[in-house]
CSV table of N, CA and C in Angstrom, one decimal:
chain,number,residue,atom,x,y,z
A,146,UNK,N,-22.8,1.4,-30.4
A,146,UNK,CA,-23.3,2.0,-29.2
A,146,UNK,C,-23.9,3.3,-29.5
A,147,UNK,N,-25.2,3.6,-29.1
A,147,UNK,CA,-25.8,5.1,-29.6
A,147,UNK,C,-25.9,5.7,-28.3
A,148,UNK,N,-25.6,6.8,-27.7
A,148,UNK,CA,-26.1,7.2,-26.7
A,148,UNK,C,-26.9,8.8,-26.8
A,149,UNK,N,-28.0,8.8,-26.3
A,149,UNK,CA,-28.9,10.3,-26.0
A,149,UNK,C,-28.0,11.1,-25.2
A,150,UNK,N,-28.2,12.4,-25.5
A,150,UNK,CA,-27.6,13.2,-24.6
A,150,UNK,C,-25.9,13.5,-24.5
A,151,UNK,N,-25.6,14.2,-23.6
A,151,UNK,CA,-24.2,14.7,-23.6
A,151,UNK,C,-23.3,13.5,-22.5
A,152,UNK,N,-22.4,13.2,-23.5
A,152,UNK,CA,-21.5,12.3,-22.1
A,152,UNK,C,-20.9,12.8,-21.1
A,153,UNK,N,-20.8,12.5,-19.8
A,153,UNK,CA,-20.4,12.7,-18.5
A,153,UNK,C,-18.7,11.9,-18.4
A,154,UNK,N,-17.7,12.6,-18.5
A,154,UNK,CA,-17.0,11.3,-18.6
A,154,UNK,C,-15.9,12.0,-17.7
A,155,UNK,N,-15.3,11.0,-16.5
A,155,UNK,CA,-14.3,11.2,-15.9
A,155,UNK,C,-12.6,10.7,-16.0
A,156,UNK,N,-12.1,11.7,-15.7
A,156,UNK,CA,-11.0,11.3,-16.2
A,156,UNK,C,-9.7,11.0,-15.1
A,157,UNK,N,-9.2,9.7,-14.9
A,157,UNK,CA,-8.2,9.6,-13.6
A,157,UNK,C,-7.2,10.9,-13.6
A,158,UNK,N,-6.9,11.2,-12.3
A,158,UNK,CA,-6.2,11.9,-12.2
A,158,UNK,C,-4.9,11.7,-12.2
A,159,UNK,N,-3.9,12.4,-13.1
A,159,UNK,CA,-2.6,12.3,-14.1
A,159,UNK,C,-1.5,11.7,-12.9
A,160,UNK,N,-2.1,12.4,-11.3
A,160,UNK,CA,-1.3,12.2,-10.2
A,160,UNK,C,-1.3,11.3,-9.4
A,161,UNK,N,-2.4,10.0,-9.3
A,161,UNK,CA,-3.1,9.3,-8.7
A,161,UNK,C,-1.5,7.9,-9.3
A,162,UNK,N,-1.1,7.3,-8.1
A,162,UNK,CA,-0.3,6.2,-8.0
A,162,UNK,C,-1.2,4.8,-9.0
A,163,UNK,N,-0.2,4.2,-9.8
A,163,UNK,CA,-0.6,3.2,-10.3
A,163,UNK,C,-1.0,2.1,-9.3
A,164,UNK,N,-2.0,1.3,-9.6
A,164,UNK,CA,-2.1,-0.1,-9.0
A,164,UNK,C,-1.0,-0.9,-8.7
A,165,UNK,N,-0.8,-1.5,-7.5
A,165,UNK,CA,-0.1,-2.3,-6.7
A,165,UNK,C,-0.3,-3.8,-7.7
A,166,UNK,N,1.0,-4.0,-8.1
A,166,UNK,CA,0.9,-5.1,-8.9
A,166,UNK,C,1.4,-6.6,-8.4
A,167,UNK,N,0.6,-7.7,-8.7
A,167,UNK,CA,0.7,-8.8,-7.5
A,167,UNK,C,1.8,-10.0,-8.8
A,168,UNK,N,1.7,-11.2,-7.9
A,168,UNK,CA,2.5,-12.0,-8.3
A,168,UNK,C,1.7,-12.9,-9.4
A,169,UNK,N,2.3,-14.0,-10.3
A,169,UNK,CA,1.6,-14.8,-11.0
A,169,UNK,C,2.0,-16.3,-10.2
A,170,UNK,N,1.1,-17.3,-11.2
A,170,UNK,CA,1.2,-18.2,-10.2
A,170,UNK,C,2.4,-18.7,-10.2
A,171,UNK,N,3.7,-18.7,-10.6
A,171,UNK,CA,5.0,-19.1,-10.0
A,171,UNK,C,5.0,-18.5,-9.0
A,172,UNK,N,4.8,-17.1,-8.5
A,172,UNK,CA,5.5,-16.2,-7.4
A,172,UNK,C,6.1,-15.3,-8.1
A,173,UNK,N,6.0,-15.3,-9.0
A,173,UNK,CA,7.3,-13.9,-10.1
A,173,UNK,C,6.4,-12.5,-10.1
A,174,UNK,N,7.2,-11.7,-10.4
A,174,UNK,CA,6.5,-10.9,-10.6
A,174,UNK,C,7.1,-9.9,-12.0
A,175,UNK,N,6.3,-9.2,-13.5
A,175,UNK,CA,7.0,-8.5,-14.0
A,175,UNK,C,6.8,-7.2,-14.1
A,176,UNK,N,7.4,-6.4,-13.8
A,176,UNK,CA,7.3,-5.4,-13.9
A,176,UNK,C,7.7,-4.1,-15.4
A,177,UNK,N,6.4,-4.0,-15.7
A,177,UNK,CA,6.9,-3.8,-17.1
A,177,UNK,C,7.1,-2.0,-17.2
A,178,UNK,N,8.0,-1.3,-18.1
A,178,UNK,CA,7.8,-0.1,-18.2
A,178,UNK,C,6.5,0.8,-18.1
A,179,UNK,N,5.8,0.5,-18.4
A,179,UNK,CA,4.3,1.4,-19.2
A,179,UNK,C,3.7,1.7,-17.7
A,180,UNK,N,4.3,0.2,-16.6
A,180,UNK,CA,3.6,0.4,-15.4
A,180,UNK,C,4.1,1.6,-14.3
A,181,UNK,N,5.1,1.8,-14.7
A,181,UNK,CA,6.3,2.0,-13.8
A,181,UNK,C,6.2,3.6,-13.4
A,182,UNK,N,6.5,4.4,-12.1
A,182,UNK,CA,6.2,6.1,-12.2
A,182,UNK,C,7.0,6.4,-12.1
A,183,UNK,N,7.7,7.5,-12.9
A,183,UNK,CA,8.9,8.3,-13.5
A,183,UNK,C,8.3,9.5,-12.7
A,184,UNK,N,9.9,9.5,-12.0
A,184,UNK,CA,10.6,10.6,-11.2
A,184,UNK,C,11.8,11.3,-12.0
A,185,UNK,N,11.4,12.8,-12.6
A,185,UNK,CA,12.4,13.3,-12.8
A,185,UNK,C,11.9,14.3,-14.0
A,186,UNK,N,12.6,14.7,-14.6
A,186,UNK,CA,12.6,16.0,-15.8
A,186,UNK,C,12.8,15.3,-17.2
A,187,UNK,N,13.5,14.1,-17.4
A,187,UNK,CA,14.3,13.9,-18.7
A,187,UNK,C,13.7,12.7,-18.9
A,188,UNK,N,13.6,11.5,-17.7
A,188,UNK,CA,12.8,10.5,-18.1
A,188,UNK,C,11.8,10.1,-18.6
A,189,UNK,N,11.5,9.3,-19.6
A,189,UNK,CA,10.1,9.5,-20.1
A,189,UNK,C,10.0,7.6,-20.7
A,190,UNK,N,8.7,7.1,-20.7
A,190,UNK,CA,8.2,6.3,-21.5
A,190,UNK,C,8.5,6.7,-23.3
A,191,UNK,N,9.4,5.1,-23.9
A,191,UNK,CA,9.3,5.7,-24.7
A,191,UNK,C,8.2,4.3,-25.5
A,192,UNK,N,7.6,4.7,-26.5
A,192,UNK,CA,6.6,4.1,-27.3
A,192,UNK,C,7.5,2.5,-28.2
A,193,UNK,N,8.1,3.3,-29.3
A,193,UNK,CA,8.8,2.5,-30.2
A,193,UNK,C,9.4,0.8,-29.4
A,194,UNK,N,10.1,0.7,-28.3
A,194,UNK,CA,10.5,-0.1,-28.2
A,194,UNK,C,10.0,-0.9,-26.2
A,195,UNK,N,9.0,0.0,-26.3
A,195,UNK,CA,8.0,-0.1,-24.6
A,195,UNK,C,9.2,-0.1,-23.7
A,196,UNK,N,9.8,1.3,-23.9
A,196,UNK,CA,10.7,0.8,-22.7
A,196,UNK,C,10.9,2.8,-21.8
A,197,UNK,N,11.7,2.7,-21.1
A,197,UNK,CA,12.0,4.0,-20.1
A,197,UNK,C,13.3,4.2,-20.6
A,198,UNK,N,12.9,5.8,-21.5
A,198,UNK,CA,14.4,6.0,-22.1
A,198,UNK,C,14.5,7.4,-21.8
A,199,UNK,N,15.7,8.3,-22.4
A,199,UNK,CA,16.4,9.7,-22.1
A,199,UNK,C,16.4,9.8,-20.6
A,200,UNK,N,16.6,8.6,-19.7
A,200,UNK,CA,16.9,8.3,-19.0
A,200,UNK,C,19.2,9.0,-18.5
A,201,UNK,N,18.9,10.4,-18.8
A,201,UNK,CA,20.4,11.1,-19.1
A,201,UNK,C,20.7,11.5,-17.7
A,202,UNK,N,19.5,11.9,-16.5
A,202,UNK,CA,19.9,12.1,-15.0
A,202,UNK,C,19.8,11.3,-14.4
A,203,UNK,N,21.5,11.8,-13.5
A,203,UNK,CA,21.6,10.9,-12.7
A,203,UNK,C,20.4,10.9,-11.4
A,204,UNK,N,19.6,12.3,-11.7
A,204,UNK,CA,18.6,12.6,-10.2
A,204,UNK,C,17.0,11.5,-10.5
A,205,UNK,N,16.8,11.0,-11.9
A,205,UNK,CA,15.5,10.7,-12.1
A,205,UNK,C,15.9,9.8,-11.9
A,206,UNK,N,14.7,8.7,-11.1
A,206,UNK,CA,14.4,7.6,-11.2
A,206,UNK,C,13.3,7.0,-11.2
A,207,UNK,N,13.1,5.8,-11.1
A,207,UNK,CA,11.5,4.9,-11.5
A,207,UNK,C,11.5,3.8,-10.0
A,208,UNK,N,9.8,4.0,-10.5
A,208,UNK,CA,9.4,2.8,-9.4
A,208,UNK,C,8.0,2.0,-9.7
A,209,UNK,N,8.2,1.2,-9.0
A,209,UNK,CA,6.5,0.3,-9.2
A,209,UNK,C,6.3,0.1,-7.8
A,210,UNK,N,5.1,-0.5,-7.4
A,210,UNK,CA,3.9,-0.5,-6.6
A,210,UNK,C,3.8,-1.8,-6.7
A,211,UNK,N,4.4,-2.8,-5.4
A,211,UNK,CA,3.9,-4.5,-5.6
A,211,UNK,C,2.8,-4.6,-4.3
A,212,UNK,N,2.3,-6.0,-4.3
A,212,UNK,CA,1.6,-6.4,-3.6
A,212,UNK,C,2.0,-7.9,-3.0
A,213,UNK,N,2.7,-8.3,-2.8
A,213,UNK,CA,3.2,-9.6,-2.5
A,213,UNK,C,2.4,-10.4,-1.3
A,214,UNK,N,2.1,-11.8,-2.2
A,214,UNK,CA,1.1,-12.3,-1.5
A,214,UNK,C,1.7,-13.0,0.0
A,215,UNK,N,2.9,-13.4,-0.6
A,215,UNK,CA,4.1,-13.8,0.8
A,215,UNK,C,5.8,-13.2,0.4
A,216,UNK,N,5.9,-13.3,1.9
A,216,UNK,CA,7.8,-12.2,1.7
A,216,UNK,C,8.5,-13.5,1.2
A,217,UNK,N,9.5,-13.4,0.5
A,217,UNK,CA,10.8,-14.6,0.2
A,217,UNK,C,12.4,-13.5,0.0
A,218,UNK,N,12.7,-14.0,-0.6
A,218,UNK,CA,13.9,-14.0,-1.6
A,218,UNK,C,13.5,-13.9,-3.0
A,219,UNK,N,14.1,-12.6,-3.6
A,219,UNK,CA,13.7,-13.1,-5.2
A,219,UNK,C,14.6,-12.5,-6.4
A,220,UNK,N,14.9,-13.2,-7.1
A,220,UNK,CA,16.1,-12.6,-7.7
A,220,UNK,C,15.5,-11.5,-8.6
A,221,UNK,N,16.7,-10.5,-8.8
A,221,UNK,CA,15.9,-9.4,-9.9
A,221,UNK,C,16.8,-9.6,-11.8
A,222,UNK,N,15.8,-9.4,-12.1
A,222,UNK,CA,16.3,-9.3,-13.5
A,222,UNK,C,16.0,-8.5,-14.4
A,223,UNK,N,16.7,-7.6,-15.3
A,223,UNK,CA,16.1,-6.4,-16.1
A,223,UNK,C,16.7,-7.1,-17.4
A,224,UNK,N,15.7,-6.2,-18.2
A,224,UNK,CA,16.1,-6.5,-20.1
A,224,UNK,C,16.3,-4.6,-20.1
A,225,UNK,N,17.6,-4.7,-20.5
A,225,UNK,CA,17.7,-3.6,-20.7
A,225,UNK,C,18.8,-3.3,-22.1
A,226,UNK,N,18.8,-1.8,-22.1
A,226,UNK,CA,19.6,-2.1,-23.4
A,226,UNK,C,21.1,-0.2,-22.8
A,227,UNK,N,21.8,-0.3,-23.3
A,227,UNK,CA,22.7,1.1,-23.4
A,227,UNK,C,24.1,1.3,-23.9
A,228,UNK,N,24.5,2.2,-24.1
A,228,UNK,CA,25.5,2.3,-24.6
A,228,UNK,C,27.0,2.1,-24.0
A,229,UNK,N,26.5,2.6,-22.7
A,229,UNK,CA,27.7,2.4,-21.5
A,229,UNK,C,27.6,1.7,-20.7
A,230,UNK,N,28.3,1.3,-20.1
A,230,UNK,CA,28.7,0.2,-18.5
A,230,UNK,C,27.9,1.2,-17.9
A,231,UNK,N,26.8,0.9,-16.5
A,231,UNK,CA,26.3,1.8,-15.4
A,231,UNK,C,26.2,0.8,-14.7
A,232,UNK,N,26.1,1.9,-13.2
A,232,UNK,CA,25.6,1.1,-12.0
A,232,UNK,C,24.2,2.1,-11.5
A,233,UNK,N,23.9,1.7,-10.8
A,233,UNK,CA,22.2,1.7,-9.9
A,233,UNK,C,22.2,1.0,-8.8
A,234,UNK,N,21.2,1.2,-8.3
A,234,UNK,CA,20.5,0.4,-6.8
A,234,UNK,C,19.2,0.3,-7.1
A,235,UNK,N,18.7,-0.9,-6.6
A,235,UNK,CA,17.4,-1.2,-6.6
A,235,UNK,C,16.8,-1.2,-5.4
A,236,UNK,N,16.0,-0.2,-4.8
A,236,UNK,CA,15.7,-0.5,-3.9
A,236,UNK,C,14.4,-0.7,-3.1
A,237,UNK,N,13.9,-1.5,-2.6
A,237,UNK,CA,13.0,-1.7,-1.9
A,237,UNK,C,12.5,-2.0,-0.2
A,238,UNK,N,11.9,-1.1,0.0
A,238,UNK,CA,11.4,-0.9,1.7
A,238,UNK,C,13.2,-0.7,2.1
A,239,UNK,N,13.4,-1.4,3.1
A,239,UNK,CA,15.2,-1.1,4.0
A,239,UNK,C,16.2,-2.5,3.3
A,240,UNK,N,16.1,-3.0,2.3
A,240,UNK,CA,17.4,-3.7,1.2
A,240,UNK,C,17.3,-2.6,-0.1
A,241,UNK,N,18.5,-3.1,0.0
A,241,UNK,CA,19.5,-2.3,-1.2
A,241,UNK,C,20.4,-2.6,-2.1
A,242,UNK,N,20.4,-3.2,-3.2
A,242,UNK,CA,21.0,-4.1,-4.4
A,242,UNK,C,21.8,-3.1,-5.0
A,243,UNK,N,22.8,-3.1,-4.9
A,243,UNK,CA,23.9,-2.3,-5.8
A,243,UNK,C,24.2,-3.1,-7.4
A,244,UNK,N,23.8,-2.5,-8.0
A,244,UNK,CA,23.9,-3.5,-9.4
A,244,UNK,C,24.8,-2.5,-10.9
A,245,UNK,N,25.5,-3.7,-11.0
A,245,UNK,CA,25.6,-2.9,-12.7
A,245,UNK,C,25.5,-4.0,-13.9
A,246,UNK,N,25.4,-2.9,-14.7
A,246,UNK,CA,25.4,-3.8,-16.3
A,246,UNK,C,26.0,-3.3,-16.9
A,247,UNK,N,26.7,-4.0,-18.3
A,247,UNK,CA,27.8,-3.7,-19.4
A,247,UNK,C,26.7,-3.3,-20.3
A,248,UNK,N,27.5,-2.6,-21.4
A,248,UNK,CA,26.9,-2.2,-22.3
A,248,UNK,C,27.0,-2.8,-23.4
A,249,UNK,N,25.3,-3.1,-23.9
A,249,UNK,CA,25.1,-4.0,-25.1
A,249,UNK,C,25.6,-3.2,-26.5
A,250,UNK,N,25.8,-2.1,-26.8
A,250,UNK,CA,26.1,-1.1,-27.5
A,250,UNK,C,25.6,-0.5,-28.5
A,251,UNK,N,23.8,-0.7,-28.0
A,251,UNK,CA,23.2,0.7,-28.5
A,251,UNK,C,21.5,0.6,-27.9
A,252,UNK,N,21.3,1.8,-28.0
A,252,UNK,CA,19.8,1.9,-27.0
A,252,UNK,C,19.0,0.8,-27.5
A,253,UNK,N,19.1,0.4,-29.1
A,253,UNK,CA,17.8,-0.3,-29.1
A,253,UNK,C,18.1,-1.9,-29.1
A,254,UNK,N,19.4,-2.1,-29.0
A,254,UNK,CA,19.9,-3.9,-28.4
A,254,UNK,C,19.8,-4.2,-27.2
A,255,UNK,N,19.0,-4.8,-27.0
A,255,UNK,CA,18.0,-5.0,-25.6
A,255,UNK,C,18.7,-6.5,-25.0
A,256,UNK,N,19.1,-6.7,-23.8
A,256,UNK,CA,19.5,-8.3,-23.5
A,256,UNK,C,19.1,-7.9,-21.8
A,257,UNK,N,18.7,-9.4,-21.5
A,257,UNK,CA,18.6,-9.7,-19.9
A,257,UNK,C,19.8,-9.7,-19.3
A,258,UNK,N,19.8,-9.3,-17.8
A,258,UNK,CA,20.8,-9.3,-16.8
A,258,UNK,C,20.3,-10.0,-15.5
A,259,UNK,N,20.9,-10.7,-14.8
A,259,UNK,CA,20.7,-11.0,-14.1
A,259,UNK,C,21.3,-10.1,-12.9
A,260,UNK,N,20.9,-9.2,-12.2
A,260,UNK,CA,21.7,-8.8,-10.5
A,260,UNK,C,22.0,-9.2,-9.2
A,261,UNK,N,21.1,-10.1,-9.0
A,261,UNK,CA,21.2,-10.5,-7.7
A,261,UNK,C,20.1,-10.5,-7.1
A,262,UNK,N,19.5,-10.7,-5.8
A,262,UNK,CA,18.5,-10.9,-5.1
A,262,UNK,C,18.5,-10.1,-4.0
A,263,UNK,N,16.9,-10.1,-3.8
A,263,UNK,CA,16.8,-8.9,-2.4
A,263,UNK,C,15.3,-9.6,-1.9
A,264,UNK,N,15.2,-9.2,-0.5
A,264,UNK,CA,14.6,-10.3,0.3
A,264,UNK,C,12.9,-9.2,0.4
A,265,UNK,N,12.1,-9.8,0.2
A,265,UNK,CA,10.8,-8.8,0.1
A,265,UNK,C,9.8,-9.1,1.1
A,266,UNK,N,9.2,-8.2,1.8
A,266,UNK,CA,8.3,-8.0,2.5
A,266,UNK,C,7.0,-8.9,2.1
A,267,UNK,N,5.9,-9.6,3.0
A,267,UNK,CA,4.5,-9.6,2.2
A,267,UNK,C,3.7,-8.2,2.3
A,268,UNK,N,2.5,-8.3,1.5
A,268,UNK,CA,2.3,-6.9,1.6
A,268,UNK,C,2.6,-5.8,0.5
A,269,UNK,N,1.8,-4.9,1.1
A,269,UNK,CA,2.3,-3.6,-0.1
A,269,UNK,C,4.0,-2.7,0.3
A,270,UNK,N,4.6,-3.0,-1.1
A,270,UNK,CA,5.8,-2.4,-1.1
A,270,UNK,C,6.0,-1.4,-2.4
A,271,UNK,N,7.2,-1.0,-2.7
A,271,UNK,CA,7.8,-0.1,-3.5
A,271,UNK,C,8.9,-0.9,-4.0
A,272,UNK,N,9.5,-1.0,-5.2
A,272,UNK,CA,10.5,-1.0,-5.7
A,272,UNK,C,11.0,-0.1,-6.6
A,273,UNK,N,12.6,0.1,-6.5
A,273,UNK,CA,12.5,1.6,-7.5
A,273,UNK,C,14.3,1.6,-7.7
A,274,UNK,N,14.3,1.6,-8.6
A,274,UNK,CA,15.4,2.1,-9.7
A,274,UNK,C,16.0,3.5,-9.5
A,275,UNK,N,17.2,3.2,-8.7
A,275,UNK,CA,17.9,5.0,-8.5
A,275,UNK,C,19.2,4.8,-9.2
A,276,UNK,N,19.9,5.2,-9.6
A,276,UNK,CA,21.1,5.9,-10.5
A,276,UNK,C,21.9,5.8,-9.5
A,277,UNK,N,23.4,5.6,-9.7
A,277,UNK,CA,24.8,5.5,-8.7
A,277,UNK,C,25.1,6.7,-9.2
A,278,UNK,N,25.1,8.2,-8.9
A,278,UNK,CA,25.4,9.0,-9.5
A,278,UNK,C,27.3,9.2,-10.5
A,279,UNK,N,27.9,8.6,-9.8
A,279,UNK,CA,29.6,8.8,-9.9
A,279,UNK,C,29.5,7.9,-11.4
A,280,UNK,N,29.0,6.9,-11.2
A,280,UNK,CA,28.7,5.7,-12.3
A,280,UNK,C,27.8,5.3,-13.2
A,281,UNK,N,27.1,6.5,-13.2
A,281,UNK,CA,25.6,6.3,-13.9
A,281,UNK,C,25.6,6.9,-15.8
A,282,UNK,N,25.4,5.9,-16.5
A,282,UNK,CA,25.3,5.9,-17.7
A,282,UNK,C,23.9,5.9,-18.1
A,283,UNK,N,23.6,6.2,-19.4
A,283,UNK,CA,22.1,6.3,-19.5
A,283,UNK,C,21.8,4.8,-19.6
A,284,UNK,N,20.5,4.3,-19.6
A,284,UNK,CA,19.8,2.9,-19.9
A,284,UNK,C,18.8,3.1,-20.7
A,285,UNK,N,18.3,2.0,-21.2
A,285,UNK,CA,17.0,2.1,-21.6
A,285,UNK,C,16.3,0.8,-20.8
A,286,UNK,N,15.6,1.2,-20.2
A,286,UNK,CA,14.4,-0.3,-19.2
A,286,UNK,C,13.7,-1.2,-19.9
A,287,UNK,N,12.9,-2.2,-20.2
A,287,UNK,CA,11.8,-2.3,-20.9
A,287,UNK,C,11.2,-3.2,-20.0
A,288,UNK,N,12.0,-3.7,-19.2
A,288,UNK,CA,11.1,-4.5,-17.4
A,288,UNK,C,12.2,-5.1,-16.6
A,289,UNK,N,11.7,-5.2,-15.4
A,289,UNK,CA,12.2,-5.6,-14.6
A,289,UNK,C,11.4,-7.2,-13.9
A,290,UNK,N,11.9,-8.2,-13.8
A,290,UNK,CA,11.5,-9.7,-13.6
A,290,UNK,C,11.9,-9.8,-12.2
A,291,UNK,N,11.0,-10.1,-11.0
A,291,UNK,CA,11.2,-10.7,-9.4
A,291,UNK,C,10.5,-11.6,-9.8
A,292,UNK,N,12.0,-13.0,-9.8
A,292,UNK,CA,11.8,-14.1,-9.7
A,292,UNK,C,11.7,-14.9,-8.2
A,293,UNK,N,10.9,-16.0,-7.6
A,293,UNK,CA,11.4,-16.7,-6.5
A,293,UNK,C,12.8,-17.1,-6.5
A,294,UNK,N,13.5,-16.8,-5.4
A,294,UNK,CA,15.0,-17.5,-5.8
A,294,UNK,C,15.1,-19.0,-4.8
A,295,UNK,N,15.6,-19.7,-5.2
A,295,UNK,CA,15.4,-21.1,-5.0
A,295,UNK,C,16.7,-21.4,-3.7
């Protein structure tokens, strides 16, 4: 590519909300780290293993932007990895998943969990990852799976 002249080039703004992410053709939806907006001081994308780590306050949390083409039931599932037992909530629009996971026993041993299910809107929603504060251990994320539940 040669181009004349000085380039013009715009750049998204660092504050502008990620794209609303829709379903595939099962109905699932995944939600992967890279997508996801980090609320807080300590949380951060980490590169090495594509996941949400120093994940150390109980005040930060994460969320994605869905689009659901129809409301159901859908189970949630995270691959995550940590060193402690924690609990969280997952929550979206007015349900509320109280969830925890054991600890695989170290940031970078990553295994699926299954939590439980929560009933979703069609339409544009939020889902988002908040910390049980009394019970909150660090994690490391690397996605979150909304399956159809059967």
């Amino acid at each position: 590519l040669q181009v004349k002249g000085k380039l013009d080039v715009e750049q998204p703004e660092a504050t502008a909300a990620p794209p609303a992410l829709g379903q595939d053709l099962t109905g699932a939806i995944k939600l992967l780290a890279a997508q996801a907006r980090l609320h807080g001081a300590k949380v951060k994308l980490e590169s090495k293993n594509n996941n949400i780590g120093f994940w150390t306050a109980a005040g930060d949390w994460i969320e994605w932007q869905l689009n659901l083409a129809q409301a159901g039931r859908f189970s949630v599932i995270v691959d995550f990895a940590s060193k402690g037992d924690s609990t969280f909530e997952v929550v979206a629009g007015n349900q509320k998943l109280k969830a925890s996971v054991t600890k695989t026993g170290d940031y970078g041993k990553f295994t699926m969990a299954s939590l439980g299910s929560l009933e979703l809107p069609a339409g544009q929603t939020s889902l988002a990852i908040k910390p049980v504060k009394e019970s909150w251990k660090p994690i490391n994320l690397r996605s979150v799976v909304l399956k159809p539940a059967n």
